[in-house]
């Protein structure tokens, strides 16, 4: 026996209902259990209780002694703990204190299982969401857990990748490992031997897969028939509403896609299919003006409204109806018309307005958050809509309802484009475009600049996202840390050297001392083989702020009577003491920046945590819980890039919904300041997610 649950219930804080209600069942060694149920039925809550992340509000959970479960969370980004793909997968085996050879072997094998071994040296921020889902799975498989708990682990994968992963899971089970798989897919359920069905937080069925399939009433209630093939419309007389000509996009030297060309007719519903990671999401962000494409042209009757694939990142208002209303308000909608549009949009997305209007946005289930993000975009009432994987993580009934809603939008005259990995979902569309159809398709036809269509350039404030991406990269170690005098030092010595220089740069209080420390910081950076261009670039970017600080010092700070006045401009008095203070400030701050950059450049996330553990070992002998300090530092080290990413998601949402796209001057500053509240709320959530991710990788 691995688990025995007796009348287990769980209620989230500030919730009036149980997310899980009276669950009782036993899990034996070697079982393969599928857990199914509609969105919000309690499946993810149950998985977190089994993995030990939640304590039941009521009831009892008995667990086999020394059981080590491995859980893959529903939101894959929650599970990433390192900035480089191979380091993320290696993190768990390193926590098991395995040999270097064994760690490398497990890392390669696990990445190969999910077909991203070729991305081993990529940063995790460069991966598509589907690739991140594979990486999250690889990180847990590398632990060789006794029981594997999978929460919708295939929801973002293409058909081929999904089948491959399900086959691996079946093979894993045949070797005697226990698997609990939460899924919305009938074929994945059929791979299991036992099925649990949750409905309204209660277990309503617990039996064999065969008995579940023979229970036609329950089976058809869970797996509703897919949408039927529609009768294709004749669009030959309809005008072109959206045109893409020879669009290309590069990340530095990496070409994501080249010469993408296609057209969409007014009132059409178009499905785009393609393998995970091929560039569909990047293309959609280019089409919506969020990303600056390398070359090509986009023409449209209106700026398209994009529903992002990552649904939770698209939400920032506290309550569901307010989040939907935000989009409509920015389009000039108000009064009774606003209420009418919010109700219609929520109902089209499958969220009953009367039930969900006052529900806290961030307390919704993963599927409900996706529906809310869809409703928020529908409320914009645009002429052109783009939906990136709108049915991912949704139960079959919700998937069907969303597809019918997209059909409704097209039938009402809107031009709708959506991406999907499900072959049956193409049936609802008027046009099916495969990725192979539109890439490398050179379009030499006449320009459409003089037609009714308008040329769509990237929105002005999309440059903010490029700036954030550069800053985020500066706070991450490179894929391959150069072999240097600093990088080969033991982890503990790296920590000691860094803190010594960082502290010296912080407390230096005279110009000679500051100058000497700064010289050592530069030497430390050069010994770490940080490119000179990178060092100079960081200092040059910081110089304007120093100059601004100097001017403020000269204008606002009144000199003492004993100060040596160098120049009196009336409104500004320049003294020797002020000049020296500015010089010290520049040297101190520059030393801190250079030292921090060199440390990040030469030290991986794992080395930081290992080094701190070694340095604090004497305190651990005194029974002081240093693990928590190491955990916090590990979170901070990973957290800065995460915050940049989270801020980027907030800005994307604000651009899409119209508030930040072309803001200027004081309005732009006001909007940027308003980002602080959602960013702070998300920061607390991300910190908890990251702590859970570290725990899931057996960090202790």
XYZ file of C-alpha atoms in Angstrom:
700
model
C 0.000 0.000 0.000
C 1.329 3.424 -0.991
C -1.628 5.600 0.026
C -4.835 5.215 1.979
C -7.205 8.213 1.981
C -10.099 8.239 4.432
C -12.816 10.912 3.987
C -10.257 13.501 2.862
C -11.545 17.033 2.233
C -9.738 20.252 1.441
C -10.857 23.878 1.303
C -8.687 26.731 0.070
C -8.458 29.889 2.195
C -11.266 32.400 1.511
C -13.260 29.732 -0.312
C -16.802 28.849 0.701
C -16.729 25.349 -0.781
C -14.511 22.285 -0.590
C -12.139 21.815 -3.514
C -12.071 18.133 -2.531
C -14.889 16.561 -0.554
C -14.771 13.227 1.316
C -12.309 11.340 -0.908
C -11.594 7.738 0.140
C -9.478 5.235 -1.814
C -6.280 3.147 -1.659
C -3.308 3.196 -4.049
C -1.266 0.005 -4.322
C 2.274 -0.467 -5.645
C 2.467 -0.752 -9.453
C -0.985 0.653 -10.224
C -1.704 2.910 -13.214
C -4.591 5.181 -12.279
C -6.231 7.803 -14.486
C -8.085 10.637 -12.739
C -10.702 12.429 -14.835
C -13.347 15.095 -14.303
C -14.406 18.509 -15.512
C -12.371 21.654 -14.832
C -12.666 22.686 -11.204
C -13.721 19.237 -9.973
C -10.738 18.914 -7.584
C -8.219 16.873 -9.585
C -5.200 19.158 -9.083
C -6.036 19.570 -5.398
C -6.049 15.785 -5.009
C -2.687 15.495 -6.791
C -1.090 18.054 -4.447
C -2.442 16.233 -1.394
C -0.953 12.956 -2.646
C 2.389 14.669 -3.298
C 2.414 16.164 0.198
C 2.054 19.829 -0.752
C -1.366 20.222 0.875
C -2.594 18.973 4.244
C -6.255 17.847 4.295
C -8.732 20.140 6.033
C -10.551 16.995 7.162
C -9.889 13.280 6.977
C -6.694 11.238 7.027
C -3.957 10.328 4.536
C -1.801 7.300 5.334
C 1.410 7.024 3.296
C 3.977 4.280 2.932
C 7.053 5.036 5.034
C 9.819 6.883 3.147
C 7.682 7.204 0.025
C 9.248 9.576 -2.522
C 6.615 10.787 -5.010
C 7.401 12.742 -8.147
C 4.819 15.282 -9.299
C 4.574 17.228 -12.548
C 2.385 20.278 -11.934
C -0.428 21.451 -14.203
C 1.353 24.743 -14.931
C 4.772 23.653 -16.288
C 6.505 26.995 -15.691
C 5.903 26.526 -11.964
C 8.324 23.592 -11.995
C 11.396 25.102 -13.658
C 14.217 25.808 -11.175
C 17.215 26.657 -13.377
C 17.933 29.008 -16.238
C 19.529 26.407 -18.541
C 17.730 23.273 -19.784
C 20.332 20.655 -18.781
C 20.906 22.313 -15.387
C 17.204 22.189 -14.675
C 17.024 18.455 -15.387
C 20.223 17.788 -13.430
C 18.996 19.678 -10.346
C 17.043 16.749 -8.889
C 19.751 14.086 -9.324
C 22.233 16.526 -7.765
C 19.977 16.714 -4.706
C 20.194 12.919 -4.504
C 23.992 13.290 -4.192
C 24.603 11.001 -7.158
C 27.972 10.778 -8.906
C 28.719 13.247 -11.674
C 28.614 10.464 -14.258
C 25.204 9.246 -13.039
C 23.831 12.805 -13.023
C 24.973 13.360 -16.610
C 23.509 10.007 -17.699
C 20.116 10.698 -16.099
C 20.059 14.195 -17.557
C 20.750 13.023 -21.105
C 18.308 10.094 -20.851
C 15.500 12.218 -19.412
C 15.872 14.977 -22.004
C 15.991 12.343 -24.751
C 12.748 10.787 -23.488
C 10.930 14.081 -24.124
C 12.864 14.836 -27.357
C 14.544 18.069 -26.257
C 18.120 16.806 -25.811
C 19.071 19.145 -28.676
C 17.947 22.066 -26.458
C 20.214 21.072 -23.553
C 22.255 24.294 -23.636
C 19.329 26.612 -24.364
C 18.000 28.982 -21.732
C 14.629 27.885 -20.369
C 13.179 31.275 -21.367
C 13.783 30.426 -25.040
C 11.541 27.354 -24.940
C 7.935 27.259 -26.067
C 5.329 26.405 -23.457
C 5.025 22.895 -24.906
C 8.791 22.411 -24.614
C 8.691 23.699 -21.035
C 6.046 21.071 -20.294
C 8.422 18.399 -21.609
C 11.271 19.860 -19.540
C 9.165 19.771 -16.368
C 8.459 16.078 -17.024
C 12.159 15.360 -17.672
C 13.134 17.019 -14.379
C 10.880 14.665 -12.421
C 11.685 11.504 -14.378
C 15.381 12.113 -13.673
C 14.597 11.507 -9.975
C 13.375 7.933 -10.693
C 10.445 8.494 -8.282
C 8.617 5.570 -6.721
C 5.268 7.032 -7.756
C 4.703 9.407 -10.666
C 1.870 11.952 -10.279
C 1.095 13.717 -13.555
C -1.275 16.691 -13.703
C -2.271 17.127 -17.368
C 1.303 16.589 -18.496
C 0.395 16.351 -22.211
C -2.020 19.286 -22.500
C 0.378 21.497 -24.497
C 1.976 18.817 -26.695
C 1.382 18.019 -30.344
C -0.143 14.658 -31.266
C 3.146 12.882 -32.000
C 4.860 14.128 -28.837
C 1.803 13.257 -26.751
C 1.653 9.671 -28.031
C 5.377 9.237 -27.452
C 5.107 10.481 -23.870
C 2.069 8.313 -23.085
C 3.940 5.271 -24.420
C 6.887 6.081 -22.160
C 4.547 6.403 -19.158
C 3.062 2.980 -19.965
C 6.546 1.456 -20.207
C 7.476 3.117 -16.923
C 4.450 1.490 -15.294
C 5.237 -1.922 -16.796
C 8.575 -1.806 -14.972
C 6.672 -1.766 -11.661
C 6.423 1.988 -11.068
C 3.135 3.481 -9.887
C 1.492 6.146 -12.058
C -1.370 8.537 -11.260
C -2.277 10.474 -14.395
C -4.750 13.375 -14.429
C -5.983 13.818 -17.981
C -8.843 14.995 -20.206
C -7.994 12.619 -23.066
C -9.895 9.384 -23.632
C -6.965 7.501 -25.197
C -4.733 8.401 -22.236
C -7.396 7.070 -19.862
C -7.515 3.815 -21.835
C -3.761 3.378 -21.236
C -4.469 3.165 -17.479
C -5.803 0.151 -15.566
C -8.018 1.995 -13.082
C -10.097 5.168 -13.285
C -11.215 7.687 -10.655
C -13.896 10.169 -11.730
C -14.358 13.427 -9.821
C -17.523 15.472 -10.063
C -18.129 18.615 -8.017
C -15.206 17.734 -5.718
C -16.452 14.203 -4.983
C -15.284 10.822 -6.286
C -18.285 9.406 -8.174
C -16.554 6.408 -9.772
C -13.628 4.163 -8.828
C -13.155 1.086 -10.955
C -11.360 -0.606 -13.805
C -10.820 1.134 -17.128
C -13.036 -1.456 -18.811
C -15.909 -0.855 -16.356
C -15.572 2.899 -16.871
C -15.798 2.566 -20.635
C -18.795 0.217 -20.333
C -20.566 2.794 -18.146
C -21.794 4.619 -21.242
C -23.736 7.292 -19.356
C -20.734 8.366 -17.287
C -18.213 7.894 -20.116
C -20.191 10.047 -22.550
C -20.748 12.645 -19.841
C -16.976 12.994 -19.378
C -15.920 12.551 -23.005
C -18.603 14.369 -24.984
C -18.597 13.770 -28.752
C -16.214 16.133 -30.589
C -17.465 18.840 -32.925
C -18.659 17.559 -36.257
C -17.194 18.550 -39.599
C -18.909 21.743 -40.743
C -20.141 22.516 -44.215
C -17.474 24.720 -45.761
C -18.487 28.220 -46.781
C -17.670 29.894 -50.054
C -15.331 32.783 -49.229
C -14.346 33.628 -52.786
C -16.387 36.857 -52.730
C -15.351 37.872 -49.212
C -12.610 40.491 -48.886
C -9.253 39.719 -47.296
C -9.286 40.897 -43.671
C -5.761 39.882 -42.736
C -2.638 39.354 -44.842
C 0.873 38.188 -43.913
C 3.674 38.469 -46.457
C 7.136 36.923 -46.097
C 7.282 37.337 -42.317
C 10.525 36.264 -40.617
C 11.655 36.314 -37.005
C 15.068 35.690 -35.396
C 16.319 35.388 -31.813
C 19.869 36.748 -32.171
C 21.431 34.274 -34.633
C 18.635 31.686 -34.325
C 15.963 31.824 -37.052
C 12.567 30.883 -35.579
C 10.650 31.072 -38.862
C 11.241 32.423 -42.351
C 8.965 33.772 -45.113
C 5.622 32.973 -43.470
C 2.779 34.007 -45.785
C -1.013 33.538 -45.664
C -4.331 35.396 -45.921
C -7.544 35.276 -43.906
C -10.931 36.166 -45.376
C -13.470 38.222 -43.458
C -15.804 36.080 -41.349
C -13.629 32.968 -41.629
C -12.526 30.615 -38.856
C -9.014 29.284 -39.507
C -7.173 26.549 -37.601
C -3.356 26.516 -37.544
C -1.593 23.272 -36.634
C 2.080 22.458 -36.181
C 4.475 20.641 -33.830
C 5.309 21.997 -30.382
C 8.080 24.582 -30.487
C 7.843 25.294 -34.224
C 7.142 29.004 -33.623
C 3.339 29.374 -33.666
C 3.170 31.400 -30.434
C 6.031 33.645 -31.573
C 4.233 34.176 -34.889
C 1.015 35.131 -33.100
C 2.841 37.681 -30.945
C 4.340 39.199 -34.103
C 0.878 39.361 -35.684
C -0.478 41.154 -32.602
C 2.356 43.697 -32.632
C 3.991 42.493 -29.430
C 7.200 41.222 -31.021
C 9.271 43.041 -33.636
C 9.662 40.747 -36.629
C 12.899 40.678 -38.616
C 11.348 41.232 -42.043
C 8.083 40.992 -43.937
C 4.744 42.786 -43.858
C 1.429 42.449 -42.007
C -1.825 44.041 -43.208
C -5.144 43.978 -41.391
C -8.475 45.761 -41.101
C -7.599 46.269 -37.418
C -4.932 45.368 -34.885
C -5.704 41.711 -33.971
C -6.656 40.891 -30.377
C -4.526 37.991 -29.131
C -5.481 35.504 -26.427
C -2.134 34.310 -25.067
C -1.390 30.627 -24.561
C -0.283 31.159 -20.969
C -3.676 31.949 -19.475
C -2.695 32.732 -15.870
C -0.202 35.369 -17.006
C -3.051 37.118 -18.857
C -5.032 37.863 -15.692
C -4.355 40.715 -13.287
C -7.676 42.046 -11.938
C -8.777 40.657 -8.559
C -12.231 39.488 -9.645
C -13.351 37.662 -12.782
C -15.898 40.180 -14.098
C -13.487 43.083 -13.503
C -10.810 41.321 -15.557
C -13.217 40.904 -18.472
C -14.494 44.484 -18.129
C -10.959 45.920 -18.281
C -10.625 44.976 -21.941
C -13.996 46.435 -22.908
C -13.409 49.695 -20.998
C -10.167 50.270 -22.903
C -12.180 49.933 -26.127
C -14.487 52.752 -25.012
C -17.335 50.591 -23.751
C -19.243 51.687 -20.653
C -22.568 51.779 -18.817
C -25.230 49.198 -19.656
C -23.390 48.190 -22.819
C -20.330 47.271 -20.699
C -22.345 44.986 -18.425
C -24.026 43.405 -21.444
C -20.678 42.751 -23.139
C -19.067 41.296 -20.003
C -21.991 38.903 -19.492
C -21.972 37.826 -23.131
C -18.207 37.313 -23.211
C -18.122 35.255 -20.004
C -21.025 33.093 -21.125
C -19.400 32.510 -24.534
C -16.222 31.390 -22.772
C -18.159 28.928 -20.612
C -18.115 30.951 -17.369
C -21.672 31.589 -16.180
C -21.715 35.301 -15.265
C -24.072 34.813 -12.307
C -21.770 32.159 -10.839
C -18.305 33.516 -11.652
C -18.594 37.330 -11.768
C -17.471 37.849 -8.169
C -15.082 34.901 -7.973
C -11.421 35.843 -7.251
C -9.516 35.424 -10.522
C -6.500 33.690 -8.987
C -8.570 31.186 -6.993
C -10.007 29.652 -10.155
C -8.828 26.279 -11.434
C -6.381 26.113 -14.337
C -9.163 25.440 -16.849
C -11.356 28.204 -15.439
C -8.461 30.695 -15.722
C -8.107 29.772 -19.391
C -11.807 30.415 -19.953
C -11.511 33.766 -18.171
C -8.567 34.817 -20.354
C -10.635 33.913 -23.440
C -13.619 35.926 -22.150
C -11.359 38.947 -21.573
C -10.276 38.919 -25.227
C -13.778 38.289 -26.613
C -14.914 41.390 -24.672
C -12.667 43.541 -26.882
C -15.159 42.947 -29.734
C -12.369 43.171 -32.330
C -12.725 42.564 -36.048
C -9.795 40.107 -35.935
C -9.181 37.582 -33.134
C -6.212 35.254 -32.599
C -6.416 32.476 -29.998
C -3.254 30.556 -29.048
C -4.200 27.000 -27.996
C -7.553 28.139 -26.518
C -8.650 24.604 -25.567
C -5.446 23.457 -23.818
C -6.098 22.036 -20.313
C -9.874 22.128 -20.822
C -12.182 19.164 -20.298
C -13.880 17.759 -23.449
C -17.188 19.546 -22.876
C -15.437 22.881 -22.306
C -13.268 22.322 -25.393
C -16.367 21.775 -27.508
C -18.079 24.872 -26.086
C -15.039 27.072 -26.751
C -14.793 25.840 -30.347
C -18.500 26.554 -30.866
C -17.947 30.040 -29.444
C -15.139 30.643 -31.955
C -17.534 29.446 -34.645
C -20.128 31.927 -33.349
C -17.619 34.809 -33.555
C -16.767 33.950 -37.171
C -20.428 33.587 -38.138
C -21.061 37.066 -36.733
C -18.507 38.529 -39.167
C -15.316 38.357 -37.105
C -12.114 36.957 -38.590
C -10.780 34.282 -36.240
C -7.468 32.385 -36.221
C -6.660 29.742 -33.605
C -3.932 27.160 -33.070
C -4.502 23.602 -31.938
C -2.711 20.267 -31.549
C -5.921 18.247 -31.862
C -6.828 16.916 -35.293
C -10.555 16.717 -34.459
C -10.700 20.425 -33.600
C -9.853 21.334 -37.180
C -13.373 20.130 -38.100
C -14.914 23.341 -36.756
C -12.782 25.565 -39.019
C -13.469 26.862 -42.523
C -9.760 26.739 -43.330
C -6.970 24.500 -42.071
C -3.416 25.840 -42.273
C -0.547 23.576 -41.302
C 2.797 25.073 -40.299
C 4.312 23.458 -43.401
C 1.722 25.316 -45.520
C 2.716 28.798 -44.416
C 6.462 28.716 -43.700
C 9.095 29.238 -46.391
C 6.287 30.378 -48.672
C 7.692 33.303 -50.618
C 4.877 35.691 -51.604
C 5.824 37.924 -54.548
C 2.291 39.143 -55.239
C 1.529 42.841 -55.494
C 1.535 44.870 -52.283
C -1.801 45.453 -50.570
C -0.863 48.830 -49.102
C -3.439 50.639 -51.260
C -6.340 48.351 -50.356
C -8.672 48.731 -47.390
C -6.135 46.978 -45.229
C -3.733 48.931 -43.035
C -0.105 48.046 -42.522
C 0.468 46.717 -38.996
C 3.793 47.642 -37.424
C 4.844 46.531 -33.920
C 3.244 48.707 -31.230
C 5.511 51.457 -29.950
C 5.848 50.176 -26.400
C 6.731 46.626 -27.463
C 10.353 47.823 -27.176
C 9.888 47.616 -23.400
C 9.705 43.832 -23.747
C 13.016 43.750 -25.631
C 14.654 45.777 -22.852
C 13.310 43.442 -20.166
C 14.591 40.424 -22.114
C 18.110 41.902 -22.158
C 18.011 42.644 -18.425
C 16.748 39.145 -17.666
C 19.587 37.611 -19.670
C 22.098 39.675 -17.671
C 20.870 38.035 -14.458
C 21.313 34.475 -15.750
C 24.456 32.374 -16.043
C 25.479 31.566 -19.639
C 24.576 28.131 -21.062
C 28.213 27.065 -20.890
C 30.179 28.670 -18.047
C 33.675 29.458 -19.402
C 36.546 27.590 -17.818
C 38.317 30.247 -15.742
C 40.271 30.852 -12.554
C 37.010 31.729 -10.813
C 34.700 29.062 -12.274
C 36.947 26.147 -11.217
C 37.022 27.235 -7.567
C 35.124 25.095 -5.051
C 31.544 26.323 -4.573
C 32.172 27.425 -0.984
C 35.231 29.456 -1.986
C 33.242 31.113 -4.784
C 30.655 32.238 -2.233
C 33.292 33.542 0.202
C 35.170 35.449 -2.519
C 31.993 37.005 -3.858
C 30.722 38.125 -0.454
C 34.137 39.525 0.452
C 34.267 41.705 -2.661
C 30.562 42.614 -2.475
C 30.894 43.671 1.175
C 34.098 45.622 0.540
C 32.465 47.476 -2.358
C 29.453 48.270 -0.168
C 31.299 49.599 2.912
C 34.216 51.395 1.195
C 34.178 54.970 2.500
C 37.109 56.856 0.955
C 37.989 57.541 -2.651
C 41.313 55.596 -2.528
C 39.683 52.640 -0.783
C 36.715 52.706 -3.218
C 39.136 52.921 -6.148
C 41.195 49.991 -4.865
C 38.125 47.812 -4.275
C 36.754 48.719 -7.718
C 40.077 47.668 -9.287
C 39.840 44.284 -7.509
C 36.234 43.919 -8.711
C 37.350 44.533 -12.310
C 40.187 42.005 -11.871
C 37.702 39.474 -10.421
C 35.449 40.008 -13.441
C 38.307 39.564 -15.908
C 39.497 36.400 -14.124
C 35.936 35.076 -14.483
C 36.326 35.740 -18.222
C 33.377 38.117 -18.408
C 33.634 39.810 -21.835
C 35.108 43.317 -21.554
C 32.291 44.576 -23.788
C 29.760 43.269 -21.249
C 31.539 45.040 -18.371
C 31.722 48.345 -20.237
C 28.121 47.993 -21.387
C 26.879 47.589 -17.814
C 28.835 50.625 -16.639
C 27.742 52.788 -19.572
C 24.078 51.949 -18.939
C 24.536 52.883 -15.307
C 26.400 56.158 -15.996
C 23.290 58.309 -16.788
C 21.818 57.411 -13.398
C 25.053 58.440 -11.682
C 24.996 61.760 -13.534
C 21.373 62.311 -12.505
C 22.299 61.462 -8.917
C 25.208 63.937 -9.102
C 22.973 66.764 -10.313
C 20.420 66.054 -7.571
C 23.234 66.077 -5.008
C 24.543 69.425 -6.247
C 21.100 71.067 -6.359
C 19.355 69.737 -3.262
C 22.137 69.162 -0.710
C 23.247 72.325 1.083
C 26.985 72.443 1.862
C 28.401 72.734 5.365
C 30.202 75.983 6.224
C 33.501 74.078 6.292
C 33.089 72.610 2.790
C 35.428 73.717 -0.004
C 33.289 75.525 -2.597
C 34.530 74.933 -6.138
C 31.786 76.760 -8.030
C 28.645 78.664 -6.997
C 25.963 78.824 -9.713
C 23.363 80.261 -7.344
C 20.836 77.457 -7.790
C 23.621 74.865 -7.443
C 26.728 74.922 -5.299
C 29.533 72.557 -6.311
C 31.858 71.606 -3.440
C 34.893 69.354 -3.211
C 33.048 67.165 -0.685
C 30.066 66.699 -3.016
C 32.325 65.774 -5.931
C 34.171 63.215 -3.796
C 30.847 61.772 -2.590
C 29.634 61.352 -6.180
C 32.929 59.686 -7.165
C 32.684 57.295 -4.183
C 29.084 56.477 -5.070
C 30.041 55.716 -8.653
C 32.974 53.498 -7.654
C 30.946 51.652 -4.978
C 27.923 51.019 -7.171
C 30.034 50.101 -10.209
C 32.031 47.655 -8.088
C 28.822 46.012 -6.854
C 27.427 45.714 -10.405
C 30.668 44.318 -11.845
C 31.068 41.826 -8.977
C 27.471 40.640 -9.182
C 27.694 40.178 -12.956
C 30.958 38.214 -12.668
C 29.504 35.972 -9.945
C 26.387 35.199 -11.996
C 28.523 34.646 -15.103
C 30.777 32.090 -13.395
C 28.406 30.287 -10.995
C 25.451 28.019 -11.733
C 22.312 27.898 -9.584
C 23.367 24.554 -8.136
C 26.841 25.838 -7.251
C 25.306 28.773 -5.358
C 23.202 26.469 -3.191
C 26.006 23.924 -2.680
C 28.433 26.691 -1.750
C 26.076 28.248 0.783
C 25.368 24.845 2.300
C 29.115 24.252 2.748
C 29.779 27.731 4.172
C 26.910 27.450 6.664
C 27.708 23.865 7.680
C 29.114 24.889 11.096
C 25.748 26.500 11.899
C 23.956 23.335 10.808
C 26.035 21.383 13.355
C 24.560 23.716 15.992
C 21.069 22.624 14.865
C 20.389 25.995 13.220
C 18.032 25.386 10.230
C 20.338 26.766 7.527
C 18.403 24.833 4.879
C 15.760 27.547 4.852
C 18.330 30.271 4.288
C 19.835 28.290 1.416
C 16.341 27.733 0.022
C 15.583 31.467 0.160
C 18.863 32.347 -1.572
C 18.156 29.733 -4.242
C 14.717 31.234 -4.791
C 16.171 34.752 -5.037
C 18.855 33.619 -7.499
C 16.208 32.145 -9.774
C 13.605 34.752 -8.862
C 15.048 37.849 -10.524
C 14.754 36.410 -14.074
C 11.302 35.115 -13.121
C 10.200 38.605 -12.091
C 11.429 40.023 -15.395
C 9.439 37.332 -17.182
C 6.352 38.015 -15.060
C 6.604 41.755 -15.725
C 6.901 40.967 -19.443
C 3.681 38.932 -19.264
C 1.862 41.795 -17.517
C 3.085 44.272 -20.136
C 2.038 41.913 -22.954
C -1.452 41.735 -21.480
C -1.644 45.500 -21.074
C -0.492 46.006 -24.682
C -3.024 43.514 -26.012
C -5.855 45.046 -24.029
C -5.025 48.531 -25.228
C -3.897 50.423 -22.131
C -0.118 50.397 -22.687
C 0.284 49.875 -26.434
C 0.976 53.484 -27.435
C 1.016 55.298 -24.081
C 3.428 58.190 -23.813
C 4.795 60.606 -21.201
C 3.017 60.821 -17.851
C 0.359 58.336 -18.959
C 3.055 55.747 -19.670
C 4.683 56.371 -16.279
C 1.293 56.100 -14.546
C 0.591 52.757 -16.227
C 4.084 51.449 -15.387
C 3.539 52.390 -11.728
C 0.207 50.542 -11.775
C 2.090 47.358 -12.737
C 3.577 47.271 -9.229
C 0.445 45.836 -7.588
C -0.114 42.863 -9.955
C 3.650 42.252 -10.077
C 3.822 42.160 -6.269
C 0.888 39.742 -6.078
C 2.445 37.529 -8.731
C 5.828 37.722 -7.001
C 4.388 36.134 -3.849
C 2.715 33.425 -5.936
C 5.869 32.758 -7.946
C 7.920 32.496 -4.753
C 5.543 29.817 -3.441
C 5.554 28.004 -6.791
C 9.347 28.037 -6.871
C 9.589 26.761 -3.305
C 7.220 23.918 -4.267
C 9.298 23.187 -7.361
C 12.483 22.913 -5.310
C 10.731 20.598 -2.862
C 9.416 18.494 -5.768
C 13.048 18.011 -6.854
C 13.961 16.634 -3.395
C 15.911 19.711 -2.339
C 16.637 19.520 1.388
